[in-house]
């Protein structure tokens, strides 16, 4: 068992086989730097619980393929990313920090799916982007490809 | 490479450069062209070669690799999915120039008049058209 500590000082025990799906922790264990508790100063307990849930479910990936439980895993993934935008954002940051490749793929795909039909205004709000383009520069970009700014699918809501 | 990174303005978003690339490389072209308008950073990101590299590494291009575009007489652009052998009209592109001939390779059209005069390259995904400089043939 490996002990992980969130930035709000909560400790979680995770099976080594599950936790080494994180390249970062795998390297720490291989280098012998993970003797007691691994502190994760960038991850809060709420996010860490989600990540551990994912790691535990995906621990037997190879086995799942043999026993036909692949659909089950697919369904789990779909359910897993069914979370609020802020929550998804936290999980992406954690997956990136811990270097969990599959989780990163899953969450970035979900983020892209949520963003793809959004209006410029909506995406600026969702990603907290400060617009530093001048009105003229903005107009120039629109004039270059006006078709990209038109269409019934473009959604101005933030969620 | 390093030079391009320098010229990129500072990242004004909550996501880091790497995470933004991870997400943007999964977006369709139409969204990318629109999101150039988000900020200077996103404009140079979409216009730059990093994202292109990522798009090629990700499945997007490999999926598109099976698709061939062609133009019909009235400028409608069609794509054909070679896997299912099904054609689909993608959009009408209203090419505002004349051409006598065209050919297609690697996802790009080249169109020209007469004997290789006014050669243009047309990218059906971004709908960009570039006029090539005149070719001087050795006689």
Short mmCIF file of C-alpha atoms in Angstrom, two decimals:
data_model
loop_
_atom_site.label_atom_id
_atom_site.label_comp_id
_atom_site.label_asym_id
_atom_site.label_seq_id
_atom_site.Cartn_x
_atom_site.Cartn_y
_atom_site.Cartn_z
CA UNK A 1 0.00 0.00 0.00
CA UNK A 2 1.10 3.56 -0.74
CA UNK A 3 -0.04 6.55 1.29
CA UNK A 4 -0.95 9.79 -0.51
CA UNK A 5 -1.53 13.08 1.28
CA UNK A 6 -3.70 15.84 -0.18
CA UNK A 7 -2.97 19.55 0.33
CA UNK A 8 -5.66 19.72 3.00
CA UNK A 9 -3.73 17.12 5.05
CA UNK A 10 -5.92 14.07 4.42
CA UNK A 11 -4.21 10.73 3.89
CA UNK A 12 -5.37 8.04 1.49
CA UNK A 13 -4.11 4.47 1.16
CA UNK A 14 -3.92 3.15 -2.38
CA UNK A 15 -2.69 -0.20 -3.71
CA UNK A 16 0.69 0.10 -5.35
CA UNK A 17 -0.58 -1.59 -8.52
CA UNK A 18 -3.22 1.15 -8.84
CA UNK A 19 -1.05 4.11 -7.95
CA UNK A 20 1.78 3.29 -10.38
CA UNK A 21 -0.53 4.25 -13.24
CA UNK A 22 0.81 7.66 -12.27
CA UNK A 23 4.19 7.95 -14.00
CA UNK A 24 5.25 10.50 -11.43
CA UNK A 25 4.56 8.25 -8.43
CA UNK A 26 5.91 5.20 -10.24
CA UNK A 27 9.22 7.02 -10.68
CA UNK A 28 9.23 8.06 -7.04
CA UNK A 29 8.70 4.46 -5.90
CA UNK A 30 11.37 3.14 -8.27
CA UNK A 31 13.81 5.73 -6.98
CA UNK A 32 13.01 4.77 -3.40
CA UNK A 33 11.61 8.20 -2.56
CA UNK A 34 8.22 6.92 -1.48
CA UNK A 35 9.02 5.28 1.83
CA UNK A 36 6.26 6.75 3.98
CA UNK A 37 3.68 9.27 2.83
CA UNK A 38 3.73 11.01 -0.57
CA UNK A 39 2.60 14.62 -0.16
CA UNK A 40 0.67 16.09 -3.09
CA UNK A 41 0.72 19.86 -2.49
CA UNK A 42 -1.22 20.64 -5.69
CA UNK A 43 -4.21 18.37 -5.14
CA UNK A 44 -7.11 18.78 -2.70
CA UNK A 45 -8.84 15.77 -1.10
CA UNK A 46 -12.02 16.12 -3.17
CA UNK A 47 -10.02 15.84 -6.42
CA UNK A 48 -7.71 13.15 -5.05
CA UNK A 49 -10.73 10.97 -4.18
CA UNK A 50 -11.89 11.22 -7.80
CA UNK A 51 -8.42 10.35 -9.12
CA UNK A 52 -8.11 7.35 -6.78
CA UNK A 53 -11.57 6.16 -7.84
CA UNK A 54 -10.33 6.21 -11.43
CA UNK A 55 -7.04 4.47 -10.61
CA UNK A 56 -8.82 1.69 -8.67
CA UNK A 57 -11.28 1.09 -11.48
CA UNK A 58 -8.57 1.01 -14.13
CA UNK A 59 -6.13 -1.17 -12.18
CA UNK A 60 -7.14 -4.31 -14.02
CA UNK A 61 -7.28 -2.91 -17.52
CA UNK A 62 -5.60 -5.96 -19.05
CA UNK A 63 -7.86 -8.36 -17.23
CA UNK A 64 -10.94 -6.42 -18.25
CA UNK A 65 -10.13 -6.95 -21.91
CA UNK A 66 -9.91 -10.72 -21.34
CA UNK A 67 -13.12 -11.10 -19.40
CA UNK A 68 -15.21 -8.85 -21.61
CA UNK A 69 -15.55 -6.14 -19.00
CA UNK A 70 -14.36 -3.52 -21.46
CA UNK A 71 -17.86 -2.16 -21.91
CA UNK A 72 -18.12 -1.82 -18.17
CA UNK A 73 -14.95 0.30 -18.15
CA UNK A 74 -16.22 2.42 -21.02
CA UNK A 75 -19.42 3.05 -19.11
CA UNK A 76 -17.42 3.94 -16.01
CA UNK A 77 -15.35 6.45 -18.02
CA UNK A 78 -18.49 8.07 -19.42
CA UNK A 79 -19.95 8.37 -15.93
CA UNK A 80 -16.64 9.54 -14.53
CA UNK A 81 -16.36 12.63 -16.74
CA UNK A 82 -19.97 13.52 -16.06
CA UNK A 83 -18.96 16.22 -13.58
CA UNK A 84 -19.04 20.00 -13.30
CA UNK A 85 -16.65 22.14 -15.35
CA UNK A 86 -14.67 23.32 -12.30
CA UNK A 87 -14.34 19.75 -11.06
CA UNK A 88 -13.17 18.53 -14.47
CA UNK A 89 -10.64 21.34 -14.51
CA UNK A 90 -9.24 20.20 -11.13
CA UNK A 91 -8.99 16.59 -12.30
CA UNK A 92 -7.13 17.66 -15.47
CA UNK A 93 -4.63 19.62 -13.39
CA UNK A 94 -4.16 16.61 -11.08
CA UNK A 95 -3.85 14.12 -13.96
CA UNK A 96 -1.27 16.39 -15.58
CA UNK A 97 0.72 16.77 -12.36
CA UNK A 98 0.61 13.05 -11.52
CA UNK A 99 1.22 12.19 -15.18
CA UNK A 100 -1.62 9.69 -15.60
CA UNK A 101 -1.77 9.40 -19.35
CA UNK A 102 -5.15 7.66 -19.79
CA UNK A 103 -6.94 9.94 -17.35
CA UNK A 104 -5.47 12.99 -19.07
CA UNK A 105 -6.74 11.74 -22.45
CA UNK A 106 -10.20 11.04 -21.07
CA UNK A 107 -10.59 14.42 -19.36
CA UNK A 108 -9.06 16.53 -22.15
CA UNK A 109 -11.40 14.86 -24.63
CA UNK A 110 -14.33 15.73 -22.38
CA UNK A 111 -13.10 19.32 -22.05
CA UNK A 112 -12.76 19.58 -25.86
CA UNK A 113 -16.27 18.15 -26.32
CA UNK A 114 -17.66 20.77 -23.97
CA UNK A 115 -15.78 23.65 -25.61
CA UNK A 116 -16.06 22.83 -29.31
CA UNK A 117 -19.44 24.44 -29.96
CA UNK A 118 -19.03 27.34 -27.55
CA UNK A 119 -18.95 30.96 -28.61
CA UNK A 120 -15.78 32.99 -28.11
CA UNK A 121 -17.41 34.86 -25.24
CA UNK A 122 -18.44 31.62 -23.48
CA UNK A 123 -14.96 30.06 -23.81
CA UNK A 124 -13.32 33.22 -22.46
CA UNK A 125 -15.49 32.93 -19.38
CA UNK A 126 -14.97 29.16 -18.96
CA UNK A 127 -11.19 29.40 -19.28
CA UNK A 128 -11.00 32.76 -17.48
CA UNK A 129 -9.20 34.30 -20.46
CA UNK A 130 -8.38 38.00 -20.52
CA UNK A 131 -8.73 39.21 -24.08
CA UNK A 132 -5.65 41.19 -25.09
CA UNK A 133 -6.53 41.56 -28.77
CA UNK A 134 -7.53 44.97 -30.07
CA UNK A 135 -10.91 45.33 -31.74
CA UNK A 136 -9.16 45.64 -35.11
CA UNK A 137 -7.12 42.45 -34.58
CA UNK A 138 -10.26 40.61 -33.53
CA UNK A 139 -12.14 41.82 -36.59
CA UNK A 140 -9.27 40.74 -38.82
CA UNK A 141 -9.43 37.18 -37.45
CA UNK A 142 -13.19 37.11 -37.99
CA UNK A 143 -12.82 38.45 -41.55
CA UNK A 144 -10.25 35.75 -42.33
CA UNK A 145 -12.73 32.97 -41.59
CA UNK A 146 -16.26 34.34 -41.09
CA UNK A 147 -17.70 30.82 -41.55
CA UNK A 148 -16.10 29.75 -38.25
CA UNK A 149 -18.24 32.27 -36.39
CA UNK A 150 -21.55 31.30 -37.97
CA UNK A 151 -23.76 28.29 -37.46
CA UNK A 152 -26.74 27.07 -35.48
CA UNK A 153 -24.55 24.90 -33.24
CA UNK A 154 -22.68 27.81 -31.67
CA UNK A 155 -23.65 28.01 -28.04
CA UNK A 156 -23.21 31.14 -25.95
CA UNK A 157 -24.04 29.56 -22.58
CA UNK A 158 -21.44 28.82 -19.92
CA UNK A 159 -21.67 25.42 -18.27
CA UNK B 1 11.27 26.47 -32.15
CA UNK B 2 12.47 28.40 -29.11
CA UNK B 3 12.12 31.61 -31.06
CA UNK B 4 8.48 30.95 -31.79
CA UNK B 5 7.84 30.29 -28.12
CA UNK B 6 9.32 33.67 -27.23
CA UNK B 7 7.16 35.53 -29.70
CA UNK B 8 4.08 33.88 -28.20
CA UNK B 9 2.51 36.32 -25.79
CA UNK B 10 2.13 35.30 -22.15
CA UNK B 11 -0.50 32.73 -21.40
CA UNK B 12 -3.62 34.51 -20.14
CA UNK B 13 -5.64 31.41 -19.24
CA UNK B 14 -6.03 29.12 -16.23
CA UNK B 15 -4.66 26.17 -18.14
CA UNK B 16 -0.94 25.88 -18.78
CA UNK B 17 0.48 25.93 -22.29
CA UNK B 18 0.76 22.12 -22.37
CA UNK B 19 -2.76 21.48 -21.15
CA UNK B 20 -4.18 24.03 -23.59
CA UNK B 21 -2.43 22.19 -26.43
CA UNK B 22 -3.75 18.83 -25.15
CA UNK B 23 -7.31 20.15 -25.26
CA UNK B 24 -7.07 22.24 -28.43
CA UNK B 25 -5.57 19.37 -30.41
CA UNK B 26 -8.88 17.57 -29.87
CA UNK B 27 -11.00 20.38 -31.32
CA UNK B 28 -12.41 20.45 -34.85
CA UNK B 29 -10.99 23.01 -37.30
CA UNK B 30 -14.06 25.24 -37.15
CA UNK B 31 -13.70 25.64 -33.38
CA UNK B 32 -9.97 26.30 -33.71
CA UNK B 33 -10.51 29.02 -36.29
CA UNK B 34 -13.06 30.65 -33.99
CA UNK B 35 -10.91 30.34 -30.86
CA UNK B 36 -8.10 32.29 -32.51
CA UNK B 37 -10.23 35.20 -31.38
CA UNK B 38 -9.86 34.32 -27.67
CA UNK B 39 -6.59 36.19 -27.11
CA UNK B 40 -3.17 36.83 -28.64
CA UNK B 41 -1.89 33.65 -27.01
CA UNK B 42 -4.62 31.49 -28.56
CA UNK B 43 -4.25 33.21 -31.94
CA UNK B 44 -0.54 32.39 -32.11
CA UNK B 45 -1.19 28.92 -30.70
CA UNK B 46 -3.64 28.02 -33.49
CA UNK B 47 -1.51 29.69 -36.17
CA UNK B 48 1.71 28.12 -34.88
CA UNK B 49 3.28 24.82 -35.77
CA UNK B 50 3.08 23.21 -32.31
CA UNK B 51 -0.62 22.61 -32.53
CA UNK B 52 -0.24 21.30 -36.05
CA UNK B 53 2.30 18.78 -34.77
CA UNK B 54 -0.09 17.72 -32.04
CA UNK B 55 -3.00 17.45 -34.45
CA UNK B 56 -0.92 15.11 -36.54
CA UNK B 57 0.07 13.04 -33.55
CA UNK B 58 -3.49 12.79 -32.30
CA UNK B 59 -6.10 10.79 -34.08
CA UNK B 60 -7.72 13.79 -35.74
CA UNK B 61 -5.50 13.83 -38.78
CA UNK B 62 -5.18 10.08 -38.96
CA UNK B 63 -8.96 9.95 -39.10
CA UNK B 64 -8.96 12.68 -41.71
CA UNK B 65 -6.30 10.73 -43.56
CA UNK B 66 -8.98 8.34 -44.72
CA UNK B 67 -11.02 11.21 -46.05
CA UNK B 68 -10.49 12.63 -49.48
CA UNK B 69 -11.96 15.92 -50.56
CA UNK B 70 -13.00 16.88 -54.00
CA UNK B 71 -14.68 19.85 -55.58
CA UNK B 72 -17.69 19.71 -57.82
CA UNK B 73 -18.46 22.18 -60.60
CA UNK B 74 -20.48 24.53 -58.42
CA UNK B 75 -17.75 24.80 -55.78
CA UNK B 76 -19.37 22.34 -53.39
CA UNK B 77 -16.71 20.56 -51.42
CA UNK B 78 -17.28 16.87 -50.87
CA UNK B 79 -15.48 14.47 -48.60
CA UNK B 80 -15.32 10.75 -49.09
CA UNK B 81 -14.74 8.35 -46.27
CA UNK B 82 -12.81 5.56 -47.91
CA UNK B 83 -13.65 3.15 -45.08
CA UNK B 84 -17.39 3.23 -45.64
CA UNK B 85 -17.21 4.37 -49.27
CA UNK B 86 -19.69 7.10 -48.56
CA UNK B 87 -19.50 10.65 -49.83
CA UNK B 88 -20.81 13.65 -47.99
CA UNK B 89 -21.13 17.28 -48.96
CA UNK B 90 -19.05 19.24 -46.49
CA UNK B 91 -19.72 22.81 -47.46
CA UNK B 92 -19.83 25.17 -50.39
CA UNK B 93 -16.63 27.12 -50.54
CA UNK B 94 -17.39 29.88 -53.09
CA UNK B 95 -13.96 30.10 -54.63
CA UNK B 96 -13.85 33.68 -55.86
CA UNK B 97 -11.39 33.05 -58.67
CA UNK B 98 -11.33 31.12 -61.91
CA UNK B 99 -9.40 27.98 -62.52
CA UNK B 100 -9.08 25.59 -65.42
CA UNK B 101 -7.48 22.63 -63.68
CA UNK B 102 -7.17 21.18 -60.24
CA UNK B 103 -5.46 18.33 -58.50
CA UNK B 104 -5.48 17.00 -54.98
CA UNK B 105 -2.77 15.65 -52.70
CA UNK B 106 -2.18 15.37 -48.96
CA UNK B 107 -5.39 17.12 -48.05
CA UNK B 108 -4.72 20.14 -50.27
CA UNK B 109 -6.00 21.21 -53.64
CA UNK B 110 -3.94 23.00 -56.20
CA UNK B 111 -5.84 24.96 -58.81
CA UNK B 112 -4.45 26.75 -61.80
CA UNK B 113 -5.26 28.49 -65.06
CA UNK B 114 -3.94 27.73 -68.51
CA UNK B 115 -0.46 26.25 -68.50
CA UNK B 116 0.34 26.58 -64.80
CA UNK B 117 -0.54 30.24 -64.44
CA UNK B 118 -1.92 31.74 -61.25
CA UNK B 119 -1.44 28.57 -59.24
CA UNK B 120 -3.34 28.53 -55.96
CA UNK B 121 -3.24 26.15 -53.04
CA UNK B 122 -6.56 25.60 -51.31
CA UNK B 123 -6.94 23.93 -47.93
CA UNK B 124 -10.49 22.60 -47.60
CA UNK B 125 -10.19 22.21 -43.83
CA UNK B 126 -9.29 25.81 -43.07
CA UNK B 127 -10.69 27.12 -46.38
CA UNK B 128 -7.52 29.14 -46.84
CA UNK B 129 -6.37 29.98 -50.32
CA UNK B 130 -2.77 30.94 -51.12
CA UNK B 131 -1.69 32.27 -54.48
CA UNK B 132 1.76 31.01 -55.37
CA UNK B 133 4.32 33.31 -57.00
CA UNK B 134 4.59 33.00 -60.76
CA UNK B 135 6.62 30.06 -61.90
CA UNK B 136 9.38 30.88 -64.36
CA UNK B 137 10.03 27.95 -66.63
CA UNK B 138 13.45 27.51 -68.12
CA UNK B 139 13.10 27.45 -71.87
#
